[in-house]
Amino acid sequence: MTPYRFVRRAAGRILRAIPWTRRNVMMMPDYTVITIEQARERQKISWHSPRAARLQDLAYEALIADMHAGKPRIDLDVAAKAVDAVGLAGPSLIEIGCGSGYYSEILATLARSRVDYTGIDYSAAMIGRANEHYPDVRFEIGDATALRFPDGTFDIAFNGVSLMHILDYEKAIAESARVARAAAVFHSAPVFPDHPTTFLHKYAYGGPMVEAVFNRQELLALFDRYGLRLVQSWRTIDYDVGPVTGSPSHAETFLCEKTQ
């Protein structure tokens, strides 16, 4: 081994051994399995941070630049395919958990359907940045588990990569089904093929976050319970928490038709 490689390997070991450098320099998520009670306590401080909103913006800037260069990441492309598969030329759509609003731009760019978009998020920091980036788009602060809209307000309820961060996910699914007139899309939800739904703590966007990785059959049963029939699903980005949980996982987008 050359002296350079030896020093580099030793430095890597030191950085990985220190929690702060592991999380903030090497951007390692430091996943740990936690209970639902621990998840509820830790969730209180996560997505409301202005720093988290700013760092998430930076992450998506590169993805959006690649999209406009004709190289969209698979999850962005799948989001547009799922919306188009509903089969409506100009659907009204609510994105539940819209973050800084980047999916308004993604769908406007990649989807054939001309979407009439509304975005909600429970984080004032995220909605503030969404309004800055997209001043002509409708955004508001809202709770995914208690939407203020009447039944069937939107053609499509689009849960954009946020179901995993909603601990009362059954309520969020029920509310998505309630406000949807034609279909609901649950985009890039992490699932286990044969492992119980598990709650995880990690570090991302400069701070602690919590998330759920779902048992796939449980998720499909909840869709059915609230009048959503699975029409099609797509695998998206790799999302394997197997090294932590002992069971492999992946991210999947679900398109469900409203049946009642």
PDB file of C-alpha atoms in Angstrom:
ATOM      1  CA  MET A   1       0.000   0.000   0.000  1.00  0.00           C
ATOM      2  CA  THR A   2       1.360   3.437  -0.935  1.00  0.00           C
ATOM      3  CA  PRO A   3       1.792   6.101   1.791  1.00  0.00           C
ATOM      4  CA  TYR A   4      -0.948   8.189   0.098  1.00  0.00           C
ATOM      5  CA  ARG A   5      -3.472   5.356   0.204  1.00  0.00           C
ATOM      6  CA  PHE A   6      -2.532   4.525   3.780  1.00  0.00           C
ATOM      7  CA  VAL A   7      -3.074   8.125   4.920  1.00  0.00           C
ATOM      8  CA  ARG A   8      -6.331   8.386   2.987  1.00  0.00           C
ATOM      9  CA  ARG A   9      -7.691   5.177   4.484  1.00  0.00           C
ATOM     10  CA  ALA A  10      -6.640   6.214   7.981  1.00  0.00           C
ATOM     11  CA  ALA A  11      -8.268   9.635   7.542  1.00  0.00           C
ATOM     12  CA  GLY A  12     -11.472   7.978   6.365  1.00  0.00           C
ATOM     13  CA  ARG A  13     -11.566   5.778   9.440  1.00  0.00           C
ATOM     14  CA  ILE A  14     -11.078   8.787  11.706  1.00  0.00           C
ATOM     15  CA  LEU A  15     -13.830  10.778   9.958  1.00  0.00           C
ATOM     16  CA  ARG A  16     -16.224   7.844  10.164  1.00  0.00           C
ATOM     17  CA  ALA A  17     -15.480   7.384  13.859  1.00  0.00           C
ATOM     18  CA  ILE A  18     -16.592  10.927  14.776  1.00  0.00           C
ATOM     19  CA  PRO A  19     -20.391  11.429  14.626  1.00  0.00           C
ATOM     20  CA  TRP A  20     -20.244  15.101  13.547  1.00  0.00           C
ATOM     21  CA  THR A  21     -17.826  14.522  10.652  1.00  0.00           C
ATOM     22  CA  ARG A  22     -19.563  11.285   9.668  1.00  0.00           C
ATOM     23  CA  ARG A  23     -22.889  13.122   9.303  1.00  0.00           C
ATOM     24  CA  ASN A  24     -21.827  16.564   8.085  1.00  0.00           C
ATOM     25  CA  VAL A  25     -18.622  15.969   6.113  1.00  0.00           C
ATOM     26  CA  MET A  26     -19.116  12.458   4.738  1.00  0.00           C
ATOM     27  CA  MET A  27     -22.921  12.884   4.525  1.00  0.00           C
ATOM     28  CA  MET A  28     -23.587   9.463   6.041  1.00  0.00           C
ATOM     29  CA  PRO A  29     -27.188   9.135   7.290  1.00  0.00           C
ATOM     30  CA  ASP A  30     -26.354   7.095  10.402  1.00  0.00           C
ATOM     31  CA  TYR A  31     -29.580   5.071  10.302  1.00  0.00           C
ATOM     32  CA  THR A  32     -30.831   3.577  13.548  1.00  0.00           C
ATOM     33  CA  VAL A  33     -34.046   1.667  14.201  1.00  0.00           C
ATOM     34  CA  ILE A  34     -36.333   3.425  16.709  1.00  0.00           C
ATOM     35  CA  THR A  35     -39.785   2.958  18.207  1.00  0.00           C
ATOM     36  CA  ILE A  36     -42.856   4.889  17.112  1.00  0.00           C
ATOM     37  CA  GLU A  37     -42.753   6.770  20.436  1.00  0.00           C
ATOM     38  CA  GLN A  38     -39.167   7.842  19.807  1.00  0.00           C
ATOM     39  CA  ALA A  39     -40.087   8.808  16.246  1.00  0.00           C
ATOM     40  CA  ARG A  40     -42.918  11.076  17.429  1.00  0.00           C
ATOM     41  CA  GLU A  41     -40.614  12.891  19.830  1.00  0.00           C
ATOM     42  CA  ARG A  42     -37.797  13.383  17.339  1.00  0.00           C
ATOM     43  CA  GLN A  43     -40.069  14.449  14.468  1.00  0.00           C
ATOM     44  CA  LYS A  44     -40.963  17.691  16.236  1.00  0.00           C
ATOM     45  CA  ILE A  45     -37.751  19.423  15.194  1.00  0.00           C
ATOM     46  CA  SER A  46     -36.966  17.982  11.773  1.00  0.00           C
ATOM     47  CA  TRP A  47     -38.581  19.574   8.708  1.00  0.00           C
ATOM     48  CA  HIS A  48     -39.430  22.938  10.302  1.00  0.00           C
ATOM     49  CA  SER A  49     -35.791  24.029  10.243  1.00  0.00           C
ATOM     50  CA  PRO A  50     -34.902  26.763   7.706  1.00  0.00           C
ATOM     51  CA  ARG A  51     -31.522  25.055   7.343  1.00  0.00           C
ATOM     52  CA  ALA A  52     -33.172  21.784   6.311  1.00  0.00           C
ATOM     53  CA  ALA A  53     -35.236  23.656   3.705  1.00  0.00           C
ATOM     54  CA  ARG A  54     -32.131  25.373   2.344  1.00  0.00           C
ATOM     55  CA  LEU A  55     -30.073  22.176   2.136  1.00  0.00           C
ATOM     56  CA  GLN A  56     -32.910  20.254   0.489  1.00  0.00           C
ATOM     57  CA  ASP A  57     -33.089  23.032  -2.093  1.00  0.00           C
ATOM     58  CA  LEU A  58     -29.408  22.623  -2.860  1.00  0.00           C
ATOM     59  CA  ALA A  59     -29.854  18.869  -3.346  1.00  0.00           C
ATOM     60  CA  TYR A  60     -32.710  19.355  -5.802  1.00  0.00           C
ATOM     61  CA  GLU A  61     -31.048  22.156  -7.758  1.00  0.00           C
ATOM     62  CA  ALA A  62     -28.661  19.652  -9.315  1.00  0.00           C
ATOM     63  CA  LEU A  63     -31.465  17.175 -10.047  1.00  0.00           C
ATOM     64  CA  ILE A  64     -33.548  19.850 -11.756  1.00  0.00           C
ATOM     65  CA  ALA A  65     -30.548  21.040 -13.774  1.00  0.00           C
ATOM     66  CA  ASP A  66     -29.978  17.465 -14.982  1.00  0.00           C
ATOM     67  CA  MET A  67     -33.680  17.189 -15.848  1.00  0.00           C
ATOM     68  CA  HIS A  68     -33.537  20.304 -18.012  1.00  0.00           C
ATOM     69  CA  ALA A  69     -30.405  18.898 -19.651  1.00  0.00           C
ATOM     70  CA  GLY A  70     -32.449  15.859 -20.726  1.00  0.00           C
ATOM     71  CA  LYS A  71     -31.159  13.503 -17.999  1.00  0.00           C
ATOM     72  CA  PRO A  72     -33.916  13.249 -15.382  1.00  0.00           C
ATOM     73  CA  ARG A  73     -33.291  10.910 -12.469  1.00  0.00           C
ATOM     74  CA  ILE A  74     -35.563   7.887 -12.547  1.00  0.00           C
ATOM     75  CA  ASP A  75     -37.827   9.050  -9.701  1.00  0.00           C
ATOM     76  CA  LEU A  76     -38.550  12.370 -11.440  1.00  0.00           C
ATOM     77  CA  ASP A  77     -39.417  10.558 -14.653  1.00  0.00           C
ATOM     78  CA  VAL A  78     -41.636   8.058 -12.814  1.00  0.00           C
ATOM     79  CA  ALA A  79     -43.578  10.872 -11.120  1.00  0.00           C
ATOM     80  CA  ALA A  80     -44.529  12.262 -14.529  1.00  0.00           C
ATOM     81  CA  LYS A  81     -45.389   8.798 -15.871  1.00  0.00           C
ATOM     82  CA  ALA A  82     -47.694   8.126 -12.923  1.00  0.00           C
ATOM     83  CA  VAL A  83     -49.569  11.401 -13.409  1.00  0.00           C
ATOM     84  CA  ASP A  84     -49.880  10.802 -17.153  1.00  0.00           C
ATOM     85  CA  ALA A  85     -51.135   7.261 -16.545  1.00  0.00           C
ATOM     86  CA  VAL A  86     -54.247   8.686 -14.855  1.00  0.00           C
ATOM     87  CA  GLY A  87     -55.310   9.616 -18.384  1.00  0.00           C
ATOM     88  CA  LEU A  88     -56.530  13.180 -17.845  1.00  0.00           C
ATOM     89  CA  ALA A  89     -55.350  15.956 -20.159  1.00  0.00           C
ATOM     90  CA  GLY A  90     -55.471  18.778 -17.609  1.00  0.00           C
ATOM     91  CA  PRO A  91     -55.948  17.351 -14.129  1.00  0.00           C
ATOM     92  CA  SER A  92     -56.137  19.400 -10.955  1.00  0.00           C
ATOM     93  CA  LEU A  93     -53.509  18.025  -8.589  1.00  0.00           C
ATOM     94  CA  ILE A  94     -52.578  18.591  -4.977  1.00  0.00           C
ATOM     95  CA  GLU A  95     -49.093  17.655  -3.880  1.00  0.00           C
ATOM     96  CA  ILE A  96     -49.218  16.681  -0.219  1.00  0.00           C
ATOM     97  CA  GLY A  97     -45.838  17.316   1.382  1.00  0.00           C
ATOM     98  CA  CYS A  98     -44.546  19.534  -1.407  1.00  0.00           C
ATOM     99  CA  GLY A  99     -41.378  20.746   0.321  1.00  0.00           C
ATOM    100  CA  SER A 100     -39.970  23.698  -1.596  1.00  0.00           C
ATOM    101  CA  GLY A 101     -42.290  23.065  -4.536  1.00  0.00           C
ATOM    102  CA  TYR A 102     -39.849  21.531  -7.010  1.00  0.00           C
ATOM    103  CA  TYR A 103     -42.371  18.936  -8.240  1.00  0.00           C
ATOM    104  CA  SER A 104     -44.456  21.765  -9.678  1.00  0.00           C
ATOM    105  CA  GLU A 105     -41.521  22.361 -12.043  1.00  0.00           C
ATOM    106  CA  ILE A 106     -40.795  18.663 -12.559  1.00  0.00           C
ATOM    107  CA  LEU A 107     -44.372  17.839 -13.584  1.00  0.00           C
ATOM    108  CA  ALA A 108     -44.620  20.940 -15.766  1.00  0.00           C
ATOM    109  CA  THR A 109     -41.448  19.820 -17.570  1.00  0.00           C
ATOM    110  CA  LEU A 110     -41.807  16.044 -17.838  1.00  0.00           C
ATOM    111  CA  ALA A 111     -45.542  15.269 -17.802  1.00  0.00           C
ATOM    112  CA  ARG A 112     -47.620  15.378 -20.965  1.00  0.00           C
ATOM    113  CA  SER A 113     -50.626  16.302 -18.836  1.00  0.00           C
ATOM    114  CA  ARG A 114     -50.948  20.031 -18.176  1.00  0.00           C
ATOM    115  CA  VAL A 115     -51.310  19.886 -14.421  1.00  0.00           C
ATOM    116  CA  ASP A 116     -53.252  22.495 -12.440  1.00  0.00           C
ATOM    117  CA  TYR A 117     -51.001  22.325  -9.379  1.00  0.00           C
ATOM    118  CA  THR A 118     -51.522  23.126  -5.693  1.00  0.00           C
ATOM    119  CA  GLY A 119     -48.872  22.325  -3.080  1.00  0.00           C
ATOM    120  CA  ILE A 120     -49.154  21.981   0.698  1.00  0.00           C
ATOM    121  CA  ASP A 121     -46.593  21.275   3.383  1.00  0.00           C
ATOM    122  CA  TYR A 122     -46.712  21.486   7.162  1.00  0.00           C
ATOM    123  CA  SER A 123     -43.350  23.268   7.299  1.00  0.00           C
ATOM    124  CA  ALA A 124     -43.550  27.066   7.085  1.00  0.00           C
ATOM    125  CA  ALA A 125     -39.850  27.095   6.125  1.00  0.00           C
ATOM    126  CA  MET A 126     -40.518  24.867   3.122  1.00  0.00           C
ATOM    127  CA  ILE A 127     -43.567  26.839   1.989  1.00  0.00           C
ATOM    128  CA  GLY A 128     -41.603  30.079   2.321  1.00  0.00           C
ATOM    129  CA  ARG A 129     -38.968  28.789  -0.081  1.00  0.00           C
ATOM    130  CA  ALA A 130     -41.638  27.387  -2.426  1.00  0.00           C
ATOM    131  CA  ASN A 131     -43.243  30.817  -2.686  1.00  0.00           C
ATOM    132  CA  GLU A 132     -39.853  32.374  -3.408  1.00  0.00           C
ATOM    133  CA  HIS A 133     -39.013  29.889  -6.160  1.00  0.00           C
ATOM    134  CA  TYR A 134     -42.442  29.654  -7.786  1.00  0.00           C
ATOM    135  CA  PRO A 135     -44.411  32.861  -7.057  1.00  0.00           C
ATOM    136  CA  ASP A 136     -47.107  32.045  -9.626  1.00  0.00           C
ATOM    137  CA  VAL A 137     -47.926  28.627  -8.112  1.00  0.00           C
ATOM    138  CA  ARG A 138     -50.417  28.000  -5.290  1.00  0.00           C
ATOM    139  CA  PHE A 139     -48.797  26.893  -2.024  1.00  0.00           C
ATOM    140  CA  GLU A 140     -50.037  26.835   1.548  1.00  0.00           C
ATOM    141  CA  ILE A 141     -49.216  25.392   4.943  1.00  0.00           C
ATOM    142  CA  GLY A 142     -51.294  22.299   5.637  1.00  0.00           C
ATOM    143  CA  ASP A 143     -51.435  19.029   7.536  1.00  0.00           C
ATOM    144  CA  ALA A 144     -51.455  15.841   5.445  1.00  0.00           C
ATOM    145  CA  THR A 145     -53.543  14.107   8.114  1.00  0.00           C
ATOM    146  CA  ALA A 146     -56.240  16.819   8.247  1.00  0.00           C
ATOM    147  CA  LEU A 147     -56.609  18.486   4.853  1.00  0.00           C
ATOM    148  CA  ARG A 148     -58.874  21.540   4.775  1.00  0.00           C
ATOM    149  CA  PHE A 149     -60.298  20.738   1.333  1.00  0.00           C
ATOM    150  CA  PRO A 150     -63.765  19.227   0.688  1.00  0.00           C
ATOM    151  CA  ASP A 151     -64.178  15.690  -0.609  1.00  0.00           C
ATOM    152  CA  GLY A 152     -63.129  15.206  -4.236  1.00  0.00           C
ATOM    153  CA  THR A 153     -61.593  18.673  -4.647  1.00  0.00           C
ATOM    154  CA  PHE A 154     -58.728  17.490  -6.867  1.00  0.00           C
ATOM    155  CA  ASP A 155     -58.528  15.015  -9.717  1.00  0.00           C
ATOM    156  CA  ILE A 156     -55.242  13.654  -8.331  1.00  0.00           C
ATOM    157  CA  ALA A 157     -53.820  13.569  -4.822  1.00  0.00           C
ATOM    158  CA  PHE A 158     -50.052  13.281  -5.245  1.00  0.00           C
ATOM    159  CA  ASN A 159     -48.047  12.363  -2.179  1.00  0.00           C
ATOM    160  CA  GLY A 160     -44.591  13.335  -3.338  1.00  0.00           C
ATOM    161  CA  VAL A 161     -41.906  11.473  -1.383  1.00  0.00           C
ATOM    162  CA  SER A 162     -43.501  12.510   1.913  1.00  0.00           C
ATOM    163  CA  LEU A 163     -45.526   9.515   3.102  1.00  0.00           C
ATOM    164  CA  MET A 164     -42.358   8.089   4.634  1.00  0.00           C
ATOM    165  CA  HIS A 165     -42.082  11.156   6.879  1.00  0.00           C
ATOM    166  CA  ILE A 166     -45.700  11.073   8.119  1.00  0.00           C
ATOM    167  CA  LEU A 167     -45.921   8.934  11.224  1.00  0.00           C
ATOM    168  CA  ASP A 168     -49.728   8.848  11.143  1.00  0.00           C
ATOM    169  CA  TYR A 169     -49.505   7.518   7.612  1.00  0.00           C
ATOM    170  CA  GLU A 170     -52.886   5.768   7.697  1.00  0.00           C
ATOM    171  CA  LYS A 171     -54.583   9.131   8.293  1.00  0.00           C
ATOM    172  CA  ALA A 172     -52.568  10.638   5.451  1.00  0.00           C
ATOM    173  CA  ILE A 173     -53.673   7.853   3.085  1.00  0.00           C
ATOM    174  CA  ALA A 174     -57.298   8.319   4.161  1.00  0.00           C
ATOM    175  CA  GLU A 175     -57.104  12.075   3.572  1.00  0.00           C
ATOM    176  CA  SER A 176     -55.450  11.621   0.165  1.00  0.00           C
ATOM    177  CA  ALA A 177     -58.266   9.276  -0.821  1.00  0.00           C
ATOM    178  CA  ARG A 178     -60.895  11.689   0.473  1.00  0.00           C
ATOM    179  CA  VAL A 179     -59.771  14.778  -1.474  1.00  0.00           C
ATOM    180  CA  ALA A 180     -59.026  12.819  -4.677  1.00  0.00           C
ATOM    181  CA  ARG A 181     -61.703  12.599  -7.347  1.00  0.00           C
ATOM    182  CA  ALA A 182     -59.984  10.219  -9.782  1.00  0.00           C
ATOM    183  CA  ALA A 183     -56.688   8.902  -8.447  1.00  0.00           C
ATOM    184  CA  ALA A 184     -53.994   9.040  -5.773  1.00  0.00           C
ATOM    185  CA  VAL A 185     -50.263   8.694  -6.358  1.00  0.00           C
ATOM    186  CA  PHE A 186     -47.915   7.723  -3.530  1.00  0.00           C
ATOM    187  CA  HIS A 187     -44.524   8.538  -4.977  1.00  0.00           C
ATOM    188  CA  SER A 188     -41.219   6.884  -4.046  1.00  0.00           C
ATOM    189  CA  ALA A 189     -42.471   5.258  -0.867  1.00  0.00           C
ATOM    190  CA  PRO A 190     -39.810   2.969   0.666  1.00  0.00           C
ATOM    191  CA  VAL A 191     -41.136  -0.555   1.170  1.00  0.00           C
ATOM    192  CA  PHE A 192     -40.094  -3.947   2.481  1.00  0.00           C
ATOM    193  CA  PRO A 193     -41.364  -6.962   0.523  1.00  0.00           C
ATOM    194  CA  ASP A 194     -41.575  -9.116   3.655  1.00  0.00           C
ATOM    195  CA  HIS A 195     -40.553  -7.162   6.767  1.00  0.00           C
ATOM    196  CA  PRO A 196     -42.759  -5.211   9.219  1.00  0.00           C
ATOM    197  CA  THR A 197     -43.099  -1.456   8.870  1.00  0.00           C
ATOM    198  CA  THR A 198     -40.084   0.010  10.653  1.00  0.00           C
ATOM    199  CA  PHE A 199     -39.276   3.498  11.950  1.00  0.00           C
ATOM    200  CA  LEU A 200     -35.785   4.880  11.483  1.00  0.00           C
ATOM    201  CA  HIS A 201     -33.791   7.849  12.705  1.00  0.00           C
ATOM    202  CA  LYS A 202     -31.176   9.359  10.410  1.00  0.00           C
ATOM    203  CA  TYR A 203     -29.228  12.550   9.703  1.00  0.00           C
ATOM    204  CA  ALA A 204     -30.065  14.410   6.494  1.00  0.00           C
ATOM    205  CA  TYR A 205     -30.161  18.038   5.330  1.00  0.00           C
ATOM    206  CA  GLY A 206     -28.087  19.080   8.312  1.00  0.00           C
ATOM    207  CA  GLY A 207     -30.116  17.569  11.124  1.00  0.00           C
ATOM    208  CA  PRO A 208     -31.998  14.616  12.606  1.00  0.00           C
ATOM    209  CA  MET A 209     -34.920  13.156  10.658  1.00  0.00           C
ATOM    210  CA  VAL A 210     -37.311  10.271  11.176  1.00  0.00           C
ATOM    211  CA  GLU A 211     -38.983   8.111   8.571  1.00  0.00           C
ATOM    212  CA  ALA A 212     -40.959   4.944   8.043  1.00  0.00           C
ATOM    213  CA  VAL A 213     -40.133   2.100   5.697  1.00  0.00           C
ATOM    214  CA  PHE A 214     -43.394   0.294   5.030  1.00  0.00           C
ATOM    215  CA  ASN A 215     -44.401  -3.303   4.746  1.00  0.00           C
ATOM    216  CA  ARG A 216     -45.649  -3.395   1.156  1.00  0.00           C
ATOM    217  CA  GLN A 217     -48.674  -5.600   1.829  1.00  0.00           C
ATOM    218  CA  GLU A 218     -49.739  -3.395   4.734  1.00  0.00           C
ATOM    219  CA  LEU A 219     -49.572  -0.359   2.448  1.00  0.00           C
ATOM    220  CA  LEU A 220     -51.666  -2.045  -0.251  1.00  0.00           C
ATOM    221  CA  ALA A 221     -54.227  -3.102   2.364  1.00  0.00           C
ATOM    222  CA  LEU A 222     -54.521   0.513   3.558  1.00  0.00           C
ATOM    223  CA  PHE A 223     -55.036   1.735   0.006  1.00  0.00           C
ATOM    224  CA  ASP A 224     -57.850  -0.786  -0.386  1.00  0.00           C
ATOM    225  CA  ARG A 225     -59.385   0.144   2.985  1.00  0.00           C
ATOM    226  CA  TYR A 226     -59.830   3.735   1.861  1.00  0.00           C
ATOM    227  CA  GLY A 227     -61.215   3.031  -1.584  1.00  0.00           C
ATOM    228  CA  LEU A 228     -58.013   3.092  -3.620  1.00  0.00           C
ATOM    229  CA  ARG A 229     -57.383   0.296  -6.102  1.00  0.00           C
ATOM    230  CA  LEU A 230     -53.788  -0.234  -7.202  1.00  0.00           C
ATOM    231  CA  VAL A 231     -53.535   0.253 -10.962  1.00  0.00           C
ATOM    232  CA  GLN A 232     -49.784   0.310 -11.535  1.00  0.00           C
ATOM    233  CA  SER A 233     -46.519   0.652  -9.666  1.00  0.00           C
ATOM    234  CA  TRP A 234     -42.962   1.543 -10.638  1.00  0.00           C
ATOM    235  CA  ARG A 235     -39.628   0.914  -8.921  1.00  0.00           C
ATOM    236  CA  THR A 236     -37.724   4.175  -8.478  1.00  0.00           C
ATOM    237  CA  ILE A 237     -34.400   4.945  -6.803  1.00  0.00           C
ATOM    238  CA  ASP A 238     -32.461   2.395  -4.789  1.00  0.00           C
ATOM    239  CA  TYR A 239     -33.496   2.709  -1.158  1.00  0.00           C
ATOM    240  CA  ASP A 240     -32.092  -0.239   0.688  1.00  0.00           C
ATOM    241  CA  VAL A 241     -31.992  -0.063   4.491  1.00  0.00           C
ATOM    242  CA  GLY A 242     -31.180  -3.759   4.697  1.00  0.00           C
ATOM    243  CA  PRO A 243     -27.773  -3.195   6.344  1.00  0.00           C
ATOM    244  CA  VAL A 244     -29.606  -1.652   9.324  1.00  0.00           C
ATOM    245  CA  THR A 245     -32.819  -3.694   9.440  1.00  0.00           C
ATOM    246  CA  GLY A 246     -31.606  -7.035   8.130  1.00  0.00           C
ATOM    247  CA  SER A 247     -34.197  -6.989   5.337  1.00  0.00           C
ATOM    248  CA  PRO A 248     -33.802  -5.383   1.890  1.00  0.00           C
ATOM    249  CA  SER A 249     -36.048  -2.516   0.858  1.00  0.00           C
ATOM    250  CA  HIS A 250     -36.691  -0.447  -2.255  1.00  0.00           C
ATOM    251  CA  ALA A 251     -38.567   2.708  -3.263  1.00  0.00           C
ATOM    252  CA  GLU A 252     -41.775   2.335  -5.262  1.00  0.00           C
ATOM    253  CA  THR A 253     -44.407   4.643  -6.743  1.00  0.00           C
ATOM    254  CA  PHE A 254     -48.045   3.528  -6.535  1.00  0.00           C
ATOM    255  CA  LEU A 255     -50.848   4.754  -8.776  1.00  0.00           C
ATOM    256  CA  CYS A 256     -54.268   4.031  -7.282  1.00  0.00           C
ATOM    257  CA  GLU A 257     -57.696   4.558  -8.834  1.00  0.00           C
ATOM    258  CA  LYS A 258     -60.445   6.009  -6.661  1.00  0.00           C
ATOM    259  CA  THR A 259     -63.203   3.392  -6.340  1.00  0.00           C
ATOM    260  CA  GLN A 260     -65.587   5.016  -3.861  1.00  0.00           C
TER     261      GLN A 260
END
